[in-house]
Short mmCIF file of C-alpha atoms and ligand atoms in Angstrom, two decimals:
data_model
loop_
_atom_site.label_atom_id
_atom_site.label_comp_id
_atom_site.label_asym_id
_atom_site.label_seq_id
_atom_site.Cartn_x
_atom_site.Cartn_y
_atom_site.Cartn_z
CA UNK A 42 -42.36 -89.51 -234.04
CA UNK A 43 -39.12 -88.85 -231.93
CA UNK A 44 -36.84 -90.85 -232.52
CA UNK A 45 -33.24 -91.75 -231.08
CA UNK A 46 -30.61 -92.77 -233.54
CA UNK A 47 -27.28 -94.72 -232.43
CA UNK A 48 -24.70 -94.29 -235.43
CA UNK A 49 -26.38 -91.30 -236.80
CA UNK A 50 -23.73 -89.38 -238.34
CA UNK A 51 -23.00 -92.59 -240.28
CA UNK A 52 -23.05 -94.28 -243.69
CA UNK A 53 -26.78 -94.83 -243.08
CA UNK A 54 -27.61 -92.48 -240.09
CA UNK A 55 -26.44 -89.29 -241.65
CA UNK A 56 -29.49 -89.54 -244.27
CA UNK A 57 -31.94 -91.07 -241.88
CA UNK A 58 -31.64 -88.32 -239.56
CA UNK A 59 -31.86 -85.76 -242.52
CA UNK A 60 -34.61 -87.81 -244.00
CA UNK A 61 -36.91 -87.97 -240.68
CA UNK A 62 -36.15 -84.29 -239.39
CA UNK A 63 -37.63 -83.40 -242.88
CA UNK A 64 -40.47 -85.22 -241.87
CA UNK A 65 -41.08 -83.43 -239.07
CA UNK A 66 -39.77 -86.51 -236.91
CA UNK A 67 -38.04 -84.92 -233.53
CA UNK A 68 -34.85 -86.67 -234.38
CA UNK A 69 -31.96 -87.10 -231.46
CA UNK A 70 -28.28 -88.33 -232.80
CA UNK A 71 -25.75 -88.59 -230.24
CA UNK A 72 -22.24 -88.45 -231.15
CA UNK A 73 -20.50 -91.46 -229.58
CA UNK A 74 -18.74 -89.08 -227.30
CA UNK A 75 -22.31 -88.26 -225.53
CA UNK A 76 -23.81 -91.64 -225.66
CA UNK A 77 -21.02 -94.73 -226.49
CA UNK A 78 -23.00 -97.82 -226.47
CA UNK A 79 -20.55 -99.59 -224.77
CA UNK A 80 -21.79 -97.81 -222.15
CA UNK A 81 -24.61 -99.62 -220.17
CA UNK A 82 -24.93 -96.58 -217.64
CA UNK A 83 -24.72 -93.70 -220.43
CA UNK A 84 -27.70 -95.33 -222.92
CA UNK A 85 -29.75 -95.75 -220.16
CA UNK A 86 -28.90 -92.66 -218.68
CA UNK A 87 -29.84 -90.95 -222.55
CA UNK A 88 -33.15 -93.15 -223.31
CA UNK A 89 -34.47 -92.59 -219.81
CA UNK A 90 -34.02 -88.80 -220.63
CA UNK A 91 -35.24 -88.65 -223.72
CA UNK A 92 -38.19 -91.14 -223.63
CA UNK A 93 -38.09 -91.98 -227.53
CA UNK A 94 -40.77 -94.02 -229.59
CA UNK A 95 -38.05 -95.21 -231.76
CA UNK A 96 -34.60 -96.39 -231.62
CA UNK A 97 -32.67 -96.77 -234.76
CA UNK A 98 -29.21 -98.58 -233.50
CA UNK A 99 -26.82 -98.26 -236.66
CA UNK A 100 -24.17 -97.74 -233.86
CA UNK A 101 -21.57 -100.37 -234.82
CA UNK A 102 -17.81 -101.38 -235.97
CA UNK A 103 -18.25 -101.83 -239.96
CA UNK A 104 -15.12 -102.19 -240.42
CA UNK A 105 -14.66 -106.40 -241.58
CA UNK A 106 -11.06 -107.02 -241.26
CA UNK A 107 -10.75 -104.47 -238.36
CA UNK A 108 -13.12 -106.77 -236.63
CA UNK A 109 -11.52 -109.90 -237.80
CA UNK A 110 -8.05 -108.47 -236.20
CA UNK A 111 -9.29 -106.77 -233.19
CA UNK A 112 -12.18 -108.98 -232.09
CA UNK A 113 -12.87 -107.53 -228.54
CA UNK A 114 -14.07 -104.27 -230.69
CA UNK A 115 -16.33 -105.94 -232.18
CA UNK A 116 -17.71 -107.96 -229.46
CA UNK A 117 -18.14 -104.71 -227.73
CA UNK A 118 -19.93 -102.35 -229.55
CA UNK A 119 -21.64 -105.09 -232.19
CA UNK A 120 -23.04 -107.07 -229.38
CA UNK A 121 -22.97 -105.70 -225.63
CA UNK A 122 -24.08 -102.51 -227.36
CA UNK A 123 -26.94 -103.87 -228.42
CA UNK A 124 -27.74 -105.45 -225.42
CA UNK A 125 -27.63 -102.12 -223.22
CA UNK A 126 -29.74 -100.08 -226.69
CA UNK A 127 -32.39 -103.17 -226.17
CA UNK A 128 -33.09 -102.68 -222.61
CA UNK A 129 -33.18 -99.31 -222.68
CA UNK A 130 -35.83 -99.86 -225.28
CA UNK A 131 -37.51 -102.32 -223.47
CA UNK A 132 -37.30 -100.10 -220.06
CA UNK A 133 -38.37 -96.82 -221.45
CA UNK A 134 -41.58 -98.70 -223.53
CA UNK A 135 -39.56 -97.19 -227.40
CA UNK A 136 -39.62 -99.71 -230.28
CA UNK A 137 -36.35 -100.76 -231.54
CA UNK A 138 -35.18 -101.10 -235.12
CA UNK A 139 -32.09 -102.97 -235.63
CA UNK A 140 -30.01 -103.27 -238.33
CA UNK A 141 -27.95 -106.41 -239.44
CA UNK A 142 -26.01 -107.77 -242.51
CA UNK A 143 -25.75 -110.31 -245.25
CA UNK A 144 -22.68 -111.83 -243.89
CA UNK A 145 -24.57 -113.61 -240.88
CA UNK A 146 -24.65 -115.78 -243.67
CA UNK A 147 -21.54 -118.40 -245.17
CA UNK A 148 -22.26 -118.12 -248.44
CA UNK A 149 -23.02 -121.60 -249.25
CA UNK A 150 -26.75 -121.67 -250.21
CA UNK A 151 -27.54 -122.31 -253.76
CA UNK A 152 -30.02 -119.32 -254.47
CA UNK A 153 -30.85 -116.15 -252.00
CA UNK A 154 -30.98 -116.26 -248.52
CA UNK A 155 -34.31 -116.01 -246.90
CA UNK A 156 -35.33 -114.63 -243.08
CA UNK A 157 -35.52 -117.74 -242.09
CA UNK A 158 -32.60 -119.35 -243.08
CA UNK A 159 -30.35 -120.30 -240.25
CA UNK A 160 -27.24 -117.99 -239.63
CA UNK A 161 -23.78 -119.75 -240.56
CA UNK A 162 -21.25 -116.43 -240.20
CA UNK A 163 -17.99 -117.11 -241.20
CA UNK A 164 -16.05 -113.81 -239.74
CA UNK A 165 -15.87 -112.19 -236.48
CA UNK A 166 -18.27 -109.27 -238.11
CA UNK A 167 -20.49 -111.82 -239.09
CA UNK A 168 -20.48 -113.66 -235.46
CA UNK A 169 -20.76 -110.29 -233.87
CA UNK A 170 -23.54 -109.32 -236.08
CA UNK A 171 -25.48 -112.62 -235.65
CA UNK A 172 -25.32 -112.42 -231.79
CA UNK A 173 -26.56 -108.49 -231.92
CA UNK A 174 -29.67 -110.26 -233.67
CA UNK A 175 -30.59 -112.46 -230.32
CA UNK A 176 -29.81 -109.53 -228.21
CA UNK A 177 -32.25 -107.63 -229.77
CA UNK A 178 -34.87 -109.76 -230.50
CA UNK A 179 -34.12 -111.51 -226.46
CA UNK A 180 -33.50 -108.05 -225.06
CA UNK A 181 -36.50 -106.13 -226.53
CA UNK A 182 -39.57 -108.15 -227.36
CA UNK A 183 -41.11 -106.96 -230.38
CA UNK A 184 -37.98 -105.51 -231.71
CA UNK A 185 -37.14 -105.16 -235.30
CA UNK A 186 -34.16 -106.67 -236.69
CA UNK A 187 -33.35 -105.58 -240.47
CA UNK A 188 -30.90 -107.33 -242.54
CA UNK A 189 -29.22 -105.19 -245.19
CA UNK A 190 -26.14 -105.56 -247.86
CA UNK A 191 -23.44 -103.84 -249.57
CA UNK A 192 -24.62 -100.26 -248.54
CA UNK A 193 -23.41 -97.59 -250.37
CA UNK A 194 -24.76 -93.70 -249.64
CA UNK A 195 -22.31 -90.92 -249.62
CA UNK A 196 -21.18 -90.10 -245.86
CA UNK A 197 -19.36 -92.26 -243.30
CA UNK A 198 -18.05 -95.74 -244.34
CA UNK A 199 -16.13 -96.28 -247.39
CA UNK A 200 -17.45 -98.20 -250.09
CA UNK A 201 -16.83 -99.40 -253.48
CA UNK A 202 -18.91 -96.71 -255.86
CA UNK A 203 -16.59 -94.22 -253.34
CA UNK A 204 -13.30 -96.01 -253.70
CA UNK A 205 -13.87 -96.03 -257.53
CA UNK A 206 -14.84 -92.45 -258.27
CA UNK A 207 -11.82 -91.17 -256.07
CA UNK A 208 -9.88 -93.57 -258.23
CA UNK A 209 -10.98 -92.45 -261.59
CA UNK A 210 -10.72 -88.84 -260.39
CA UNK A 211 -7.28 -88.88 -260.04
CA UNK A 212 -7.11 -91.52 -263.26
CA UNK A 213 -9.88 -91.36 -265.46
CA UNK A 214 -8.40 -94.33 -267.30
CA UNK A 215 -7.15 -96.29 -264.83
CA UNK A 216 -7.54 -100.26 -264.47
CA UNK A 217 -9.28 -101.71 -261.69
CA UNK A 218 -9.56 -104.98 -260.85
CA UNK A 219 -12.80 -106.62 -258.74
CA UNK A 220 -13.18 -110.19 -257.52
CA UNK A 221 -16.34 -111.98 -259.38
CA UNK A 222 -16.38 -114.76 -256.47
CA UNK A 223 -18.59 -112.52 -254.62
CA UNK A 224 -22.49 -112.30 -255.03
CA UNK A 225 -24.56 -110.47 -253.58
CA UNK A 226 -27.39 -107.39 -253.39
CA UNK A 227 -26.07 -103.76 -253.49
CA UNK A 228 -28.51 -101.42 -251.13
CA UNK A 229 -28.05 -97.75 -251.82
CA UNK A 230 -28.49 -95.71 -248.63
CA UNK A 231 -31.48 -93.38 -251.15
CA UNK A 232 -33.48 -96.10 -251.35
CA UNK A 233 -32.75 -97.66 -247.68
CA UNK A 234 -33.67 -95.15 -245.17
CA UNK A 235 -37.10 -94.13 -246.31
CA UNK A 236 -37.89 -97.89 -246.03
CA UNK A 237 -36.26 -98.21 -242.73
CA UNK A 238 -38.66 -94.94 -241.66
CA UNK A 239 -42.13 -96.44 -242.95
CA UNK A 240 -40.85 -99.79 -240.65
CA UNK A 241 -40.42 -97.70 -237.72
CA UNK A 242 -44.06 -95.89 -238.26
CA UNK A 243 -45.33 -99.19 -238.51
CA UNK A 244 -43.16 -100.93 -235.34
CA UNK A 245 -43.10 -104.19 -237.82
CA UNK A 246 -41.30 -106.58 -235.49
CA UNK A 247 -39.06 -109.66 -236.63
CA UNK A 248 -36.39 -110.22 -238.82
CA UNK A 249 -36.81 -108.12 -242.17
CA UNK A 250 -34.55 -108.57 -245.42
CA UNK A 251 -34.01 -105.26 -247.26
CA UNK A 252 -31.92 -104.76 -250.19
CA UNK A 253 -32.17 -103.18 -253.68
CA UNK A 254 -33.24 -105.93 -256.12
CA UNK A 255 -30.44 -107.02 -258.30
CA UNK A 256 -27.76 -110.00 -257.52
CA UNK A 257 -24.63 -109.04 -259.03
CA UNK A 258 -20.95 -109.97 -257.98
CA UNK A 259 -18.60 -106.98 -257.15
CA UNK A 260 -17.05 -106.94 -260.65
CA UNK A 261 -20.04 -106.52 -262.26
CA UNK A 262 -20.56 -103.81 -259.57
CA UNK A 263 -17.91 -102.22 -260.08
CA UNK A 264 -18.19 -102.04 -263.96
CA UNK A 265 -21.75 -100.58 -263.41
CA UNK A 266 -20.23 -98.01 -261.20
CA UNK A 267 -17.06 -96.96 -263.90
CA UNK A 268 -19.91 -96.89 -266.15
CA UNK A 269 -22.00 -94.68 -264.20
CA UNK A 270 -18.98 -92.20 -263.91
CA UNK A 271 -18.42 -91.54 -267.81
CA UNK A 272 -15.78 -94.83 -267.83
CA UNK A 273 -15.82 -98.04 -269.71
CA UNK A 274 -16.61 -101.51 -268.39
CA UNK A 275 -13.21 -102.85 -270.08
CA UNK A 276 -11.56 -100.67 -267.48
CA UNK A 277 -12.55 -103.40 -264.79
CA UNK A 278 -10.90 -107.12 -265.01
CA UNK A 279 -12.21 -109.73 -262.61
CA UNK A 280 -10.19 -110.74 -260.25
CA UNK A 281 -10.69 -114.34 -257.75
CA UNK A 282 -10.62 -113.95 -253.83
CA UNK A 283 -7.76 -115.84 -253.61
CA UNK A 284 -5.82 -113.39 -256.19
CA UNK A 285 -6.63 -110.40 -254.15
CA UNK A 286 -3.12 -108.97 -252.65
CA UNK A 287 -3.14 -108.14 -249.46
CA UNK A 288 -5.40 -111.27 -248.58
CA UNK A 289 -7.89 -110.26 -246.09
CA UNK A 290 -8.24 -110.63 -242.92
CA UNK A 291 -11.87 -111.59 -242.99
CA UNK A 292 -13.50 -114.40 -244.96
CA UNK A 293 -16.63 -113.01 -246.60
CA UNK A 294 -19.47 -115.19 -247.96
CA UNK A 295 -19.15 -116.29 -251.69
CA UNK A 296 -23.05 -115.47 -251.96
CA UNK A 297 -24.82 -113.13 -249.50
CA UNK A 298 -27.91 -112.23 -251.62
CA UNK A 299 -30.67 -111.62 -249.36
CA UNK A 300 -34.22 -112.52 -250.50
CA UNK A 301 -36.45 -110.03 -249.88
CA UNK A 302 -39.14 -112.33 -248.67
CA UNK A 303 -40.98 -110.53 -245.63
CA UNK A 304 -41.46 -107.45 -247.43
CA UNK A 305 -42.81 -109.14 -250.74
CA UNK A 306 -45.50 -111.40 -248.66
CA UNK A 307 -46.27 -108.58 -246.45
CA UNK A 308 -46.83 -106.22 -248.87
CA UNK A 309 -43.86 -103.79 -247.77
CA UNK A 310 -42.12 -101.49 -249.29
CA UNK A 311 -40.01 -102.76 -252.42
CA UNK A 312 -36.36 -101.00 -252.87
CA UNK A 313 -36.39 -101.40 -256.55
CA UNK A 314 -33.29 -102.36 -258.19
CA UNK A 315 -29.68 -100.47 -257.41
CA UNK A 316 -29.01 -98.63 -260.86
CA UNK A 317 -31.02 -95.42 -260.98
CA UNK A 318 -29.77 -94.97 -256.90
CA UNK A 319 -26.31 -95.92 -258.17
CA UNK A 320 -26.14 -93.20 -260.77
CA UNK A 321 -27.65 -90.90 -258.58
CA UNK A 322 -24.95 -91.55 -256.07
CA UNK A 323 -21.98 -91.45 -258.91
CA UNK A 324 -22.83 -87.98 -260.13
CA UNK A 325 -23.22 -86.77 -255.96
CA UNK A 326 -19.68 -88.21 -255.36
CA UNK A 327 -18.30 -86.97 -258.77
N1 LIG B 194 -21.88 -100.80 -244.69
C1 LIG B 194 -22.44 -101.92 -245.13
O1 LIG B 194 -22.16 -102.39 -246.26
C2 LIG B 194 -23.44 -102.66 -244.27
C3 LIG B 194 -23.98 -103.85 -244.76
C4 LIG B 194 -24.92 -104.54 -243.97
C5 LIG B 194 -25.29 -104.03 -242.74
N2 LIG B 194 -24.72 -102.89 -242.29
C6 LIG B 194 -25.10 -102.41 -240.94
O2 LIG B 194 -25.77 -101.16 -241.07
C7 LIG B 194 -25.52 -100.36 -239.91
C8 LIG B 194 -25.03 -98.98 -240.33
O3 LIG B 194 -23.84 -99.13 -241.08
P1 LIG B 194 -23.10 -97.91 -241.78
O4 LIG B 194 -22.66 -98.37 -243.12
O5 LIG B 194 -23.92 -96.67 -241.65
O6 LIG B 194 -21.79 -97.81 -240.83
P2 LIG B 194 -20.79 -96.59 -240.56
O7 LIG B 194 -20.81 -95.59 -241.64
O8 LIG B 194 -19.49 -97.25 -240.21
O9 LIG B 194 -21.42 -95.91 -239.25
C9 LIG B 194 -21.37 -96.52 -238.00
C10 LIG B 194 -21.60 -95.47 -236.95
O10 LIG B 194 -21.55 -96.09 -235.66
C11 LIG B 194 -20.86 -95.22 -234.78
N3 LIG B 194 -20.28 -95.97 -233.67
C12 LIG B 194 -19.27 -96.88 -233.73
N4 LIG B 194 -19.03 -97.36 -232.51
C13 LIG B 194 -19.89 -96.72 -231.65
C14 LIG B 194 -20.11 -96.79 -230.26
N5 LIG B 194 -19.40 -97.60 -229.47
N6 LIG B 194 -21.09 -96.02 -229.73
C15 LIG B 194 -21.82 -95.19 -230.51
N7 LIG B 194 -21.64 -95.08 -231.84
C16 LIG B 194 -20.68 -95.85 -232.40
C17 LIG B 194 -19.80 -94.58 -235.66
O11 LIG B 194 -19.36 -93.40 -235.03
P3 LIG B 194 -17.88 -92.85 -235.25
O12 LIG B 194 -17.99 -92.06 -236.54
O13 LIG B 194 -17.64 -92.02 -234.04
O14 LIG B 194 -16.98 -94.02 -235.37
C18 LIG B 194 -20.59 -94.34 -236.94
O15 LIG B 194 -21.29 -93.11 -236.86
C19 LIG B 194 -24.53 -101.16 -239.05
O16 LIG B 194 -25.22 -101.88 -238.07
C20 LIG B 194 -23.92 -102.14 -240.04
O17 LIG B 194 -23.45 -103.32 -239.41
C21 LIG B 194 -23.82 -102.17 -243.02
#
């Protein structure tokens, strides 16, 4: 398979890449300098060149409040990005993989979200993130668009089992404090990307939950990750939303726990739940 991935030296793209090239996939990354996806003429440009089977487009602005504060950002690379990745795809004949997040969602469902649940988003991320879903299921028929949450793997973004184990290093007792307002389903990158490969092999098209298994809020989270480092659960309190200082920018949804209902009835691949991954990831970070 050769595949082009958008947002490959990521969070998630670093160990897709490393995961497909051992494989055997011919796998292409661009850094952002070679092919920005705001850039209409330089994807097209790439894709024509290249002539992929697969697009992965993890290209995108994680970064919640950043979005929330600096919208255009967001718009840009979240959304018109996606549009120019999609008809490249759609040009050039590759199949497109997509992925999206939890927080299309507002939180407000009693019970986990399902594909085909209608998309409430209550941030900017969220907004940009639900419109990249149209453009790439408008822009590139047969496109897949997968819905993922609370990533955690060990290179690009920052995330919590991160954020803790730098903490503890410098503090093995230190106090932490987590907001337990918060549900949702933690995804560790291990588990993520060979799932997101077998999708691709199979071009499954259509919006696709895929999480770990496992609703938990981020205190509970977080305690499972202090454990997972050698620390004690005491060491976390809970915390509300409204208590956290700074506020943040961003609203986030009080439950984004994604049901993973296409790949249960279709017989896909299951993730398993996020605590073997987890400790995995603690002792790689440690
Ligand atoms: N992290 C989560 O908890 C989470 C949850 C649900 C869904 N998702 C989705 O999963 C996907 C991958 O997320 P991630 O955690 O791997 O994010 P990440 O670590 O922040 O990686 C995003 C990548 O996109 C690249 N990028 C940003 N703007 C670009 C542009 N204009 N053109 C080309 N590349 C650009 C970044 O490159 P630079 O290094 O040059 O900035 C970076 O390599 C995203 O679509 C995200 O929305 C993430």
């Amino acid at each position: 398979m050769k595949l082009l991935v958008t947002g490959g030296r990521g969070q998630v793209g670093a160990e897709l890449v490393a995961f497909c090239a051992a494989r055997g996939d011919e796998v292409v990354a661009p850094e952002r300098a070679r092919m920005d996806v705001a850039s209409r003429d330089a994807v097209l440009a790439l894709v024509g060149d290249l002539r992929p089977d697969v697009i992965v487009n993890l290209a995108a602005r994680t970064d919640v409040d950043g979005c929330e504060t600096h919208p255009d950002g967001a718009w840009l690379t979240n959304v018109l990005g996606v549009r120019h990745v999609a008809e490249a795809a759609r040009r050039f004949d590759a199949h497109l993989v997509h992925l999206s997040s939890d927080y299309v969602f507002d939180g407000s469902k009693k019970g986990a979200y399902v594909e085909w649940d209608e998309v409430t988003p209550l941030s900017v991320y969220g907004r940009s993130k639900a419109a990249a879903e149209r453009e790439a299921l408008w822009g590139c028929p047969g496109a897949a668009v997968l819905r993922t949450s609370w990533v955690c793997g060990a290179a690009g973004a920052s995330n919590v089992p991160k954020t803790i184990v730098r903490l503890l290093r410098d503090d093995p007792t230190r106090e932490l404090a987590f907001v337990d307002d918060q549900i949702g389903q933690p995804t560790l990158v291990e588990s993520l990307v060979p799932a997101i490969r077998q999708l691709a092999v199979h071009r499954r098209p259509g919006i696709v939950h895929i999480t770990n298994e496992g609703p938990v809020s981020w205190h509970e989270f977080a305690q499972a990750v202090v454990v997972a480092a050698g620390g004690s659960a005491d060491q976390v309190r809970s915390i509300t939303t409204a208590e956290l200082v700074p506020a943040r920018p961003a609203p986030r949804p009080a439950n984004s726990v994604l049901d993973n209902t296409v790949l249960r009835l279709a017989g896909g691949p299951s993730l398993g739940h996020w605590s073997e991954p987890l400790s995995r990831l603690v002792k790689e970070l440690q």
